[in-house]
Tab-separated table of C-alpha atoms in Angstrom:
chain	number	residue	atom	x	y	z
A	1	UNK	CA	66.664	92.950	47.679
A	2	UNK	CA	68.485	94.624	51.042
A	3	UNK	CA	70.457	96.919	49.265
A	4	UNK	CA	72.624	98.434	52.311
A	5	UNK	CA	71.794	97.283	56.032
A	6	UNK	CA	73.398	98.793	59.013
A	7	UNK	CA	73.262	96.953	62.318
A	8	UNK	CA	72.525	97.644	65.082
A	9	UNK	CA	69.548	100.227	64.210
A	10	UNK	CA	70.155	102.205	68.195
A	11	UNK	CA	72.804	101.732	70.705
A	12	UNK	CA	73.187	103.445	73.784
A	13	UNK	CA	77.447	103.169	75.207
A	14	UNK	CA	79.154	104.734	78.178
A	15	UNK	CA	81.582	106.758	78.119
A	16	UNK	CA	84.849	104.710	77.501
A	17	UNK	CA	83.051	101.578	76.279
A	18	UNK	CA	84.013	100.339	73.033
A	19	UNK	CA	81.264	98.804	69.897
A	20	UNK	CA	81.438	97.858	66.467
A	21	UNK	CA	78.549	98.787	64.202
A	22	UNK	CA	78.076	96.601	60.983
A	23	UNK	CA	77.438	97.211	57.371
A	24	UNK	CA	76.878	95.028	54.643
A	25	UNK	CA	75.446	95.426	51.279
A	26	UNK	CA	74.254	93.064	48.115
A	27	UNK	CA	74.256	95.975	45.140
A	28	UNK	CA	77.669	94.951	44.237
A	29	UNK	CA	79.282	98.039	45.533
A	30	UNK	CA	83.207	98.422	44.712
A	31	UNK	CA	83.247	101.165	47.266
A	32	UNK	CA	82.118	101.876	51.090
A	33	UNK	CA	81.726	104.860	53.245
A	34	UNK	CA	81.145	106.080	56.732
A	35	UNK	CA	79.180	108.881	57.491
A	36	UNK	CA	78.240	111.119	61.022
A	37	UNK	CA	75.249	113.279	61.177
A	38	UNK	CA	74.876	115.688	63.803
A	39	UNK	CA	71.294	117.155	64.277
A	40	UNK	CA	70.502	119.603	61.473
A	41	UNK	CA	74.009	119.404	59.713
A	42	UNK	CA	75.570	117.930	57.079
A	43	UNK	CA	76.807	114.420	56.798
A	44	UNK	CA	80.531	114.384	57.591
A	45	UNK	CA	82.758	111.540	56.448
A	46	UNK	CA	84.485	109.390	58.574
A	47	UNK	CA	86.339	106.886	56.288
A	48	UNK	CA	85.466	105.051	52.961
A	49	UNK	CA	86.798	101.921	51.217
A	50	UNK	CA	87.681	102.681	47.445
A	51	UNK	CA	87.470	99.081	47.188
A	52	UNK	CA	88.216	95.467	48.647
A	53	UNK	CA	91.528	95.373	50.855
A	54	UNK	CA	91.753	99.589	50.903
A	55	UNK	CA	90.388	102.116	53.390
A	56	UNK	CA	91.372	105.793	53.712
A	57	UNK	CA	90.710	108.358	56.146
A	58	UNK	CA	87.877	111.245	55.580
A	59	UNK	CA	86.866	114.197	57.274
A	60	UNK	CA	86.805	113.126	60.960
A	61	UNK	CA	88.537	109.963	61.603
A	62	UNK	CA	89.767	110.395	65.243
A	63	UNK	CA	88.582	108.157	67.713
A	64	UNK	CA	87.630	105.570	64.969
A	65	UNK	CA	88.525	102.738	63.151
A	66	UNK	CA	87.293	100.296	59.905
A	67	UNK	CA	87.502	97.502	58.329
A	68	UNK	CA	86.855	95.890	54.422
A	69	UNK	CA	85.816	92.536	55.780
A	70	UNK	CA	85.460	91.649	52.231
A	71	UNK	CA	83.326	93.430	49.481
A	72	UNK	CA	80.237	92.976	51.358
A	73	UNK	CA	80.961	94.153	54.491
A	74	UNK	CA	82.716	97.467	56.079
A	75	UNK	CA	82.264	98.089	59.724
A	76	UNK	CA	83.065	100.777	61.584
A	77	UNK	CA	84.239	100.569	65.360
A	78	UNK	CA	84.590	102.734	68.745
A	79	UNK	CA	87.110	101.779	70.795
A	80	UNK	CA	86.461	103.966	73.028
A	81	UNK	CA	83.496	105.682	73.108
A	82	UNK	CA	83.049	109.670	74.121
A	83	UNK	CA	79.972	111.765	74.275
A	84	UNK	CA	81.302	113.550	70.897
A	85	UNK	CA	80.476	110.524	69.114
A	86	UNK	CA	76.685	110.862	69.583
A	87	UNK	CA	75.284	110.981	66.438
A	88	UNK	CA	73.547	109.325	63.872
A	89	UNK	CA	75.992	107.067	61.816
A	90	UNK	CA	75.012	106.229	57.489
A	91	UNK	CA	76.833	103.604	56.394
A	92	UNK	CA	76.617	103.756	52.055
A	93	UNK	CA	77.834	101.864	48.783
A	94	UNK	CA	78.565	103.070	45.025
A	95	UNK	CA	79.894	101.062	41.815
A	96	UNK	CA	82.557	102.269	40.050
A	97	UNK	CA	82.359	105.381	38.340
A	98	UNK	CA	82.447	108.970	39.238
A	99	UNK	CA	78.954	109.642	38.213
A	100	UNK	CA	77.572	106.256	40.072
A	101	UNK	CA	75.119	106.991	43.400
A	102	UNK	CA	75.605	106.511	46.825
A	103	UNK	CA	73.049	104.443	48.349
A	104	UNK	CA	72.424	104.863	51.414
A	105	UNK	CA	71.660	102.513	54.386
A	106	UNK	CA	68.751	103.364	56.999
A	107	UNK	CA	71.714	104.722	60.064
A	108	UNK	CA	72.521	103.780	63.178
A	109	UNK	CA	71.423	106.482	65.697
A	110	UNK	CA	74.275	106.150	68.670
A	111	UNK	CA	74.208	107.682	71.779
A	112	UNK	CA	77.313	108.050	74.726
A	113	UNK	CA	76.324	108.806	77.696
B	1	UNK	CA	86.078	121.939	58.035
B	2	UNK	CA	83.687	121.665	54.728
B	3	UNK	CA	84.343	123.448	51.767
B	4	UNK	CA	80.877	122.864	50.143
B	5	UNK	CA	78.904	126.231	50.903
B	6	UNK	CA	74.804	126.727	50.608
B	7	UNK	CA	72.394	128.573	52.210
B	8	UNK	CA	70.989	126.696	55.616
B	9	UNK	CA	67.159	127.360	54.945
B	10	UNK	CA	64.975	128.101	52.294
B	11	UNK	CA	60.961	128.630	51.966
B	12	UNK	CA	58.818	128.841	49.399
B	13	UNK	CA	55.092	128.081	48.930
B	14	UNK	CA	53.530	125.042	46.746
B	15	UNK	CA	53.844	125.695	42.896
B	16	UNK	CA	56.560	127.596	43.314
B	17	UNK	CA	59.889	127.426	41.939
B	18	UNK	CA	63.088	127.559	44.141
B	19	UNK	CA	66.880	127.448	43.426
B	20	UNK	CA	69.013	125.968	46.224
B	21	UNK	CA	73.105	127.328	45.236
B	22	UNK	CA	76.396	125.637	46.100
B	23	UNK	CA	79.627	126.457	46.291
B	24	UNK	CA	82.892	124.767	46.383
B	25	UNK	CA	86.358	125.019	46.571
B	26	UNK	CA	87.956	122.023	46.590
B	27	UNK	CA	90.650	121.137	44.161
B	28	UNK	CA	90.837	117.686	42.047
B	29	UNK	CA	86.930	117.990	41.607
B	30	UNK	CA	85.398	115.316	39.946
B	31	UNK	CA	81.669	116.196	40.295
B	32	UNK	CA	78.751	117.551	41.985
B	33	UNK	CA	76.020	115.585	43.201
B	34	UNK	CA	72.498	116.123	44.653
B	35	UNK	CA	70.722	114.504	47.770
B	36	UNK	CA	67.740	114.766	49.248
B	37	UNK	CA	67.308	113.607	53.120
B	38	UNK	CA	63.324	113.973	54.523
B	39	UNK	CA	63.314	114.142	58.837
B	40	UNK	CA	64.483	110.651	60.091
B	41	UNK	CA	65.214	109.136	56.972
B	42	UNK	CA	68.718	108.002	54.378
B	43	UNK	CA	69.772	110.210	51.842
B	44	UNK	CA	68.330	109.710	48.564
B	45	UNK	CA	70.373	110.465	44.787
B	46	UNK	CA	68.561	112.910	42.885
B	47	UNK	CA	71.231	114.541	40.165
B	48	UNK	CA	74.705	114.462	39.132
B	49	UNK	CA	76.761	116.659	37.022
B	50	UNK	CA	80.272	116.724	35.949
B	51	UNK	CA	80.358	118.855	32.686
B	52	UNK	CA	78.772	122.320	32.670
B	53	UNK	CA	75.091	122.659	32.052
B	54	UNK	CA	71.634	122.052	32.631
B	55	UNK	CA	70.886	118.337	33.821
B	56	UNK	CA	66.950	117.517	34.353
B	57	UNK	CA	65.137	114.958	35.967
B	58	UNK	CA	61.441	115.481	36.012
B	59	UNK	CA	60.705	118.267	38.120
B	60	UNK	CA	64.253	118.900	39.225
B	61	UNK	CA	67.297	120.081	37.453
B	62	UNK	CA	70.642	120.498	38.369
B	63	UNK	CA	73.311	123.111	36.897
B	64	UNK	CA	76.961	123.224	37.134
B	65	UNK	CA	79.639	125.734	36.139
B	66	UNK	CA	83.125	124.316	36.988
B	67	UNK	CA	84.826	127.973	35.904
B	68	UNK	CA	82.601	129.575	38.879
B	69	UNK	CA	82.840	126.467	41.621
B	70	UNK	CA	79.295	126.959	41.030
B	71	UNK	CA	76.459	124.281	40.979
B	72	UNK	CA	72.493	124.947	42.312
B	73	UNK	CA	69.483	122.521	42.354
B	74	UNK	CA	66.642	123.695	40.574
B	75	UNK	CA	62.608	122.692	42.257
B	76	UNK	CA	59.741	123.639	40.167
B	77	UNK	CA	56.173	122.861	40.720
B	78	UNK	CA	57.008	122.189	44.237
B	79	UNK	CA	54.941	119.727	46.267
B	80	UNK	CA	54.107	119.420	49.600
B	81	UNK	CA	56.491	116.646	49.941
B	82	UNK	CA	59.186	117.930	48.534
B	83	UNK	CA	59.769	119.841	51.978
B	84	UNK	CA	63.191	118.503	53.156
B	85	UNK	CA	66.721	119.134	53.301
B	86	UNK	CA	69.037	118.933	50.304
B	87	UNK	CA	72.534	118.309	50.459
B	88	UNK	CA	75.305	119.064	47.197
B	89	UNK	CA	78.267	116.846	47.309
B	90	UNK	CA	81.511	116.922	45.557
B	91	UNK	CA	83.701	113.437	44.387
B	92	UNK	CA	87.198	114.292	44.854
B	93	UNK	CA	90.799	111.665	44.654
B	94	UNK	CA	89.521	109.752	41.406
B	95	UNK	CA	85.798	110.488	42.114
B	96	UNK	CA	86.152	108.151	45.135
B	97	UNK	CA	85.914	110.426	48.015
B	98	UNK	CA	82.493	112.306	48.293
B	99	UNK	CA	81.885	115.222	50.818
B	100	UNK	CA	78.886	116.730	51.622
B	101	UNK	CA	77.587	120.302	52.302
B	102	UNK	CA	76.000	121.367	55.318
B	103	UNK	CA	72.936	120.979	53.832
B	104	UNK	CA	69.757	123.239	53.530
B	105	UNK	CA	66.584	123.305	54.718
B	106	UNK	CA	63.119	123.604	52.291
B	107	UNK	CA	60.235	124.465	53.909
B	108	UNK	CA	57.206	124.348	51.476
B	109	UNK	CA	54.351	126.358	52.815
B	110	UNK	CA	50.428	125.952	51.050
């Protein structure tokens, strides 16, 4: 059982180069999110998918972009990487329900140099 | 910015009990929820609470006051292990978006 995997796992970019990382999870999740952690802060939210065919913006959405492949998958992309974007990147899944978990996938630690 | 307040570090010593507060203020609240992260790892779930009151789990509770904005996690008997950071989180729009708190740090001393 995989529950949530993110893909790649570390990525180094240049500034200005673009990447898309990949999420994908088997718990039956209705919804998807994208998170950013900075070293020793919080985990800010980038966008989430309430469910299959629907994304919204979060907390910091600038300079990114997502998509609800189906209701497996939600990737998140760069298109153009900056050296504001370093940070390590959760990707995470819930059921319905307000009181249901997020579960959490391992992050993808990114780094623009 | 966040609108999920607690304190950014917080030590105690093994056996102890400790109380890690939150605060929030956003509007169309739907619940607060507990997370605990350990260096270099995912998030993990530990509590949830959308009414007012006392939730437990084990060794950890969880308390909410939705008149105050209020919510803390509550660590007795602490371990060791339990030395990590712990983040509250609020579901807002339908319960659908969740935002975190800055988190704070437990250091657990012998």
């Amino acid at each position: 059982n995989a529950g949530v995997t993110q893909t790649p796992k570390f990525q180094v970019l240049k500034t200005g180069q673009s990447m898309t990382l990949q999420c994908a999870q088997d718990m039956n999740h209705n919804s998807m999110y994208w998170y950013r952690q900075d070293p020793g802060m919080g985990l800010r939210l980038i966008y989430y998918s309430a469910s299959e065919g629907t994304t919204d913006k979060g907390e910091v959405p600038n300079g990114y972009n997502v998509s609800r492949l189906n209701k497996r998958e939600f990737s998140l992309r760069l298109e153009s990487a900056a050296p504001s974007q370093t940070s390590v990147y959760f990707c995470a899944g819930k059921t319905s329900g307000t009181s249901s978990p997020l579960h959490f996938g391992n992050g993808t630690r990114l780094t623009v140099t | 910015g966040q609108s999920l307040e607690q304190p950014s570090e917080v030590t105690a010593v093994e056996g102890a009990i400790v109380q890690i507060n939150c605060t929030y203020q956003t509007s169309g609240f739907y619940g607060l929820s507990w997370y605990q992260q350990h260096d270099g790892g995912a998030p993990t779930f530990l509590s949830y609470n959308a009414l007012d009151g006392l939730e437990e789990t084990g060794r950890f509770s969880s308390f909410l006051s939705r008149s105050d904005s209020y919510g803390y996690l509550l660590l007795q008997e602490l371990q060791m292990k339990d030395s990590a950071s712990y983040f509250c989180a609020e579901g807002v729009n339908a319960g659908n978006m969740l935002t975190f708190g800055g988190g704070t740090r437990l250091m657990v001393k012998p």
